[in-house]
PDB file of C-alpha atoms in Angstrom:
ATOM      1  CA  UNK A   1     132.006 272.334  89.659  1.00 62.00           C
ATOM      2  CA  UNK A   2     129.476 274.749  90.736  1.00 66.00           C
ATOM      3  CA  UNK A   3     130.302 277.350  87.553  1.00 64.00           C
ATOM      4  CA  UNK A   4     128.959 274.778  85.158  1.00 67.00           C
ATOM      5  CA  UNK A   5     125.862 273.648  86.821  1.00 67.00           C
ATOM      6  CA  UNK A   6     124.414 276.239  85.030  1.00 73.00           C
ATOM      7  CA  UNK A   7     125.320 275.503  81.043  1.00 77.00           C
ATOM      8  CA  UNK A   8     124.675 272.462  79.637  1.00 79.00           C
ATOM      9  CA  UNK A   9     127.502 273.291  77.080  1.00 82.00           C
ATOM     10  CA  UNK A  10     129.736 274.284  79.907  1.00 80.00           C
ATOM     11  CA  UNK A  11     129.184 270.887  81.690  1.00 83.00           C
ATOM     12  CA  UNK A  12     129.516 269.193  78.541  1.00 85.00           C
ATOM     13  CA  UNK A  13     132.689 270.813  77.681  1.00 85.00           C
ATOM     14  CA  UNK A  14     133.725 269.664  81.756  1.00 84.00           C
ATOM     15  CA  UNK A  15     133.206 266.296  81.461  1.00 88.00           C
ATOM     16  CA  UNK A  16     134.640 265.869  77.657  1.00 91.00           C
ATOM     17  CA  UNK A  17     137.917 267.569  79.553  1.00 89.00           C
ATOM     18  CA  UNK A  18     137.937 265.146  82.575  1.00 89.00           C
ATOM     19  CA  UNK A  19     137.436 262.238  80.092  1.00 93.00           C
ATOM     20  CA  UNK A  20     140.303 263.303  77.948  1.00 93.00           C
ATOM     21  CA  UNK A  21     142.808 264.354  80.856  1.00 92.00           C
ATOM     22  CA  UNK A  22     142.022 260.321  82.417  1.00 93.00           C
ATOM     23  CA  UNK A  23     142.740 259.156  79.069  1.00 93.00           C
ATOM     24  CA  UNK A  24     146.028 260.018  78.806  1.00 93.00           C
ATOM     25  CA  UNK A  25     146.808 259.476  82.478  1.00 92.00           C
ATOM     26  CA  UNK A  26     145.895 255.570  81.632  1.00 92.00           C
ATOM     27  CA  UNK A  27     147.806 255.765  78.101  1.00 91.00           C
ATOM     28  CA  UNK A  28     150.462 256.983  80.175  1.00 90.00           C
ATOM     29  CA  UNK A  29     150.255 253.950  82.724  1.00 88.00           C
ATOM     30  CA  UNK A  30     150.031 251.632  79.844  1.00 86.00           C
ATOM     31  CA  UNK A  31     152.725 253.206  78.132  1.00 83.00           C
ATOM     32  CA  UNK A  32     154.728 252.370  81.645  1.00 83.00           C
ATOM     33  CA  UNK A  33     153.502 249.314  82.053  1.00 83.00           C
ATOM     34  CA  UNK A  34     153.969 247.839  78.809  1.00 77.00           C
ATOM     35  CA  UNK A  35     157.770 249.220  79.125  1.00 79.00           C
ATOM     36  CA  UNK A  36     158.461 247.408  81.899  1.00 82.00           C
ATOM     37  CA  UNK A  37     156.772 243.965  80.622  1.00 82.00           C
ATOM     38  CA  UNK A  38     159.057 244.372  77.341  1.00 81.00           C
ATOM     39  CA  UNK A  39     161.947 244.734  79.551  1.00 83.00           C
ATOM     40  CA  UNK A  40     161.247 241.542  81.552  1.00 86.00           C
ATOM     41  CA  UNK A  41     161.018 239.661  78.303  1.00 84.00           C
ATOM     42  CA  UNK A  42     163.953 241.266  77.350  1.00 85.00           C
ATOM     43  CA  UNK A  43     166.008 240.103  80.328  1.00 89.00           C
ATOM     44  CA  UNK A  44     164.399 236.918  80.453  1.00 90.00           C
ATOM     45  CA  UNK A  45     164.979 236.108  76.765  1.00 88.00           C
ATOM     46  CA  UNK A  46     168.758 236.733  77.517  1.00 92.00           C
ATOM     47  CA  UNK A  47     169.027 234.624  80.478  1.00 94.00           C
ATOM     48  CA  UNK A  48     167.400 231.516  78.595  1.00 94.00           C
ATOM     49  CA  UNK A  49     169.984 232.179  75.902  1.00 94.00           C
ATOM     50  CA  UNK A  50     173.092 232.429  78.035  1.00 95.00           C
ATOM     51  CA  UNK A  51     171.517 229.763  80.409  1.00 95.00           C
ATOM     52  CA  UNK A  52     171.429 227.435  77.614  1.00 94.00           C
ATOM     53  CA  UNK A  53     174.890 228.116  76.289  1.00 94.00           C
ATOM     54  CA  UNK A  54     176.042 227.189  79.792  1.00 94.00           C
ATOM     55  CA  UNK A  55     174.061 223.994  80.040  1.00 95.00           C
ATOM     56  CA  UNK A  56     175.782 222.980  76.926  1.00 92.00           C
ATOM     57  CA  UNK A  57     178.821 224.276  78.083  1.00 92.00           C
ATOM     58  CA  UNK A  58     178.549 221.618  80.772  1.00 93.00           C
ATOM     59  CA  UNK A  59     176.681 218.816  79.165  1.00 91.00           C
ATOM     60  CA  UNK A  60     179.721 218.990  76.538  1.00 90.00           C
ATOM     61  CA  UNK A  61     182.225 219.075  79.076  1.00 90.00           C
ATOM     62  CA  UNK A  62     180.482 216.093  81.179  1.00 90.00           C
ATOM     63  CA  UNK A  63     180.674 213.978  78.514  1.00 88.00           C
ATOM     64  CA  UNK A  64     183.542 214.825  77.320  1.00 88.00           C
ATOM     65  CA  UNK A  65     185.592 213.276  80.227  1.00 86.00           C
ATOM     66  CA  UNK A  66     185.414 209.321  78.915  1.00 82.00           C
ATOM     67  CA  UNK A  67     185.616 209.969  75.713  1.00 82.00           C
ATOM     68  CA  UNK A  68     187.863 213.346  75.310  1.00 87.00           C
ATOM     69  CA  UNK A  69     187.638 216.322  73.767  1.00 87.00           C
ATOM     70  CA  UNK A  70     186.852 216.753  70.238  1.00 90.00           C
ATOM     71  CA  UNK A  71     186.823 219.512  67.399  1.00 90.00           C
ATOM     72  CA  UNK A  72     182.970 218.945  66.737  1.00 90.00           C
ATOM     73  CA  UNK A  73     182.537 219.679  70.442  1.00 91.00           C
ATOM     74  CA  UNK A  74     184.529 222.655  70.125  1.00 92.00           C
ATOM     75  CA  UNK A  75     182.598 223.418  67.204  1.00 94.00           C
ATOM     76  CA  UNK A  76     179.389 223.310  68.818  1.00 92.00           C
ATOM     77  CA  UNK A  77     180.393 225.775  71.611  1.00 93.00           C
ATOM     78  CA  UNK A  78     181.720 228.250  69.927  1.00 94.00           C
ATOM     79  CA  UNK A  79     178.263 228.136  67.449  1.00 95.00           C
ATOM     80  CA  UNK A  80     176.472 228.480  70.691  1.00 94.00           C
ATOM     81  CA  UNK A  81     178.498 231.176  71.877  1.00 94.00           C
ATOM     82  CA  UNK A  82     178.525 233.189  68.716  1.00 96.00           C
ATOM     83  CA  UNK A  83     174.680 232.590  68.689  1.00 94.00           C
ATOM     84  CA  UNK A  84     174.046 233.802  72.141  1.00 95.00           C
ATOM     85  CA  UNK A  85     176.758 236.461  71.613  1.00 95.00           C
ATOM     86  CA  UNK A  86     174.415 237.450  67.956  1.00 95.00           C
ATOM     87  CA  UNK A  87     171.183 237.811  69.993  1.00 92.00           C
ATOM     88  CA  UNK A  88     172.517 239.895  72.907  1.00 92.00           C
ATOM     89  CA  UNK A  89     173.526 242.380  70.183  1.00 92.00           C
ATOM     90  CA  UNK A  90     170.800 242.166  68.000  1.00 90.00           C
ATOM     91  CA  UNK A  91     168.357 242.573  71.412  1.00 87.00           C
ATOM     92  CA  UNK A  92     170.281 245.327  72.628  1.00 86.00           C
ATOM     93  CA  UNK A  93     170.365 247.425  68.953  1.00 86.00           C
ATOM     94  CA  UNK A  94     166.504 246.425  68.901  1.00 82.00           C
ATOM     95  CA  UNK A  95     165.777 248.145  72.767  1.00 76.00           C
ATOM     96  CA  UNK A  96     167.445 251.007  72.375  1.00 67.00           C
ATOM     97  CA  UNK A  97     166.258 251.800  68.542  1.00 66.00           C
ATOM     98  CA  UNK A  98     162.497 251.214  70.031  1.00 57.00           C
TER      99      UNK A  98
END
C-alpha cells in the first residue's frame, strides 16, 4: 500500500502481517484437508472390516452346504462379527473424542 512506501518499519510490519494472515489461511486448509483424508480412512477402514465379515459370512456358508453346518463355523462368525462390531465402536469413540 501506498501509506507504507514511505517507512521501512511500516512496510516491514505490512509484509510480516500478510505473511502471518496466509499462514493461517493454509493451516486452516490443511486443517480441512487433513479432516477430510482422516475421514476417508475412517470410512474406508470400516468398509474393509464389514466387507470382510461378509466375505466370510459367505465363504462359510458356501462351504458349508456339502458338509453342513457346524459350531466352529458358528464360532468363527460370531468372532468376526463381535470383532467388526469392537472396531466400529472403538473408531467411532476415537472420531468423535479427536
Amino acid at each position: 500500500p501506498a501509506g507504507v512506501a514511505q517507512s521501512a518499519s511500516a512496510s516491514r510490519q505490512w509484509v510480516s502481517d500478510e505473511l502471518t494472515g496466509s499462514a493461517r489461511t493454509v493451516a486452516e486448509r490443511a486443517r480441512e484437508a487433513g479432516d477430510a483424508w482422516l475421514h476417508q480412512v475412517w470410512r474406508g477402514t470400516l468398509f474393509a472390516v464389514w466387507g470382510a465379515a461378509g466375505a466370510l459370512l459367505v465363504g462359510a456358508s458356501l462351504t458349508a452346504i456339502g458338509a453342513g453346518w457346524s459350531t466352529a463355523r458358528t464360532a468363527g462368525l460370531i468372532a468376526a462379527l463381535l470383532t467388526a462390531g469392537l472396531l466400529t465402536a472403538a473408531a467411532r469413540f476415537h472420531r468423535a473424542r479427536g
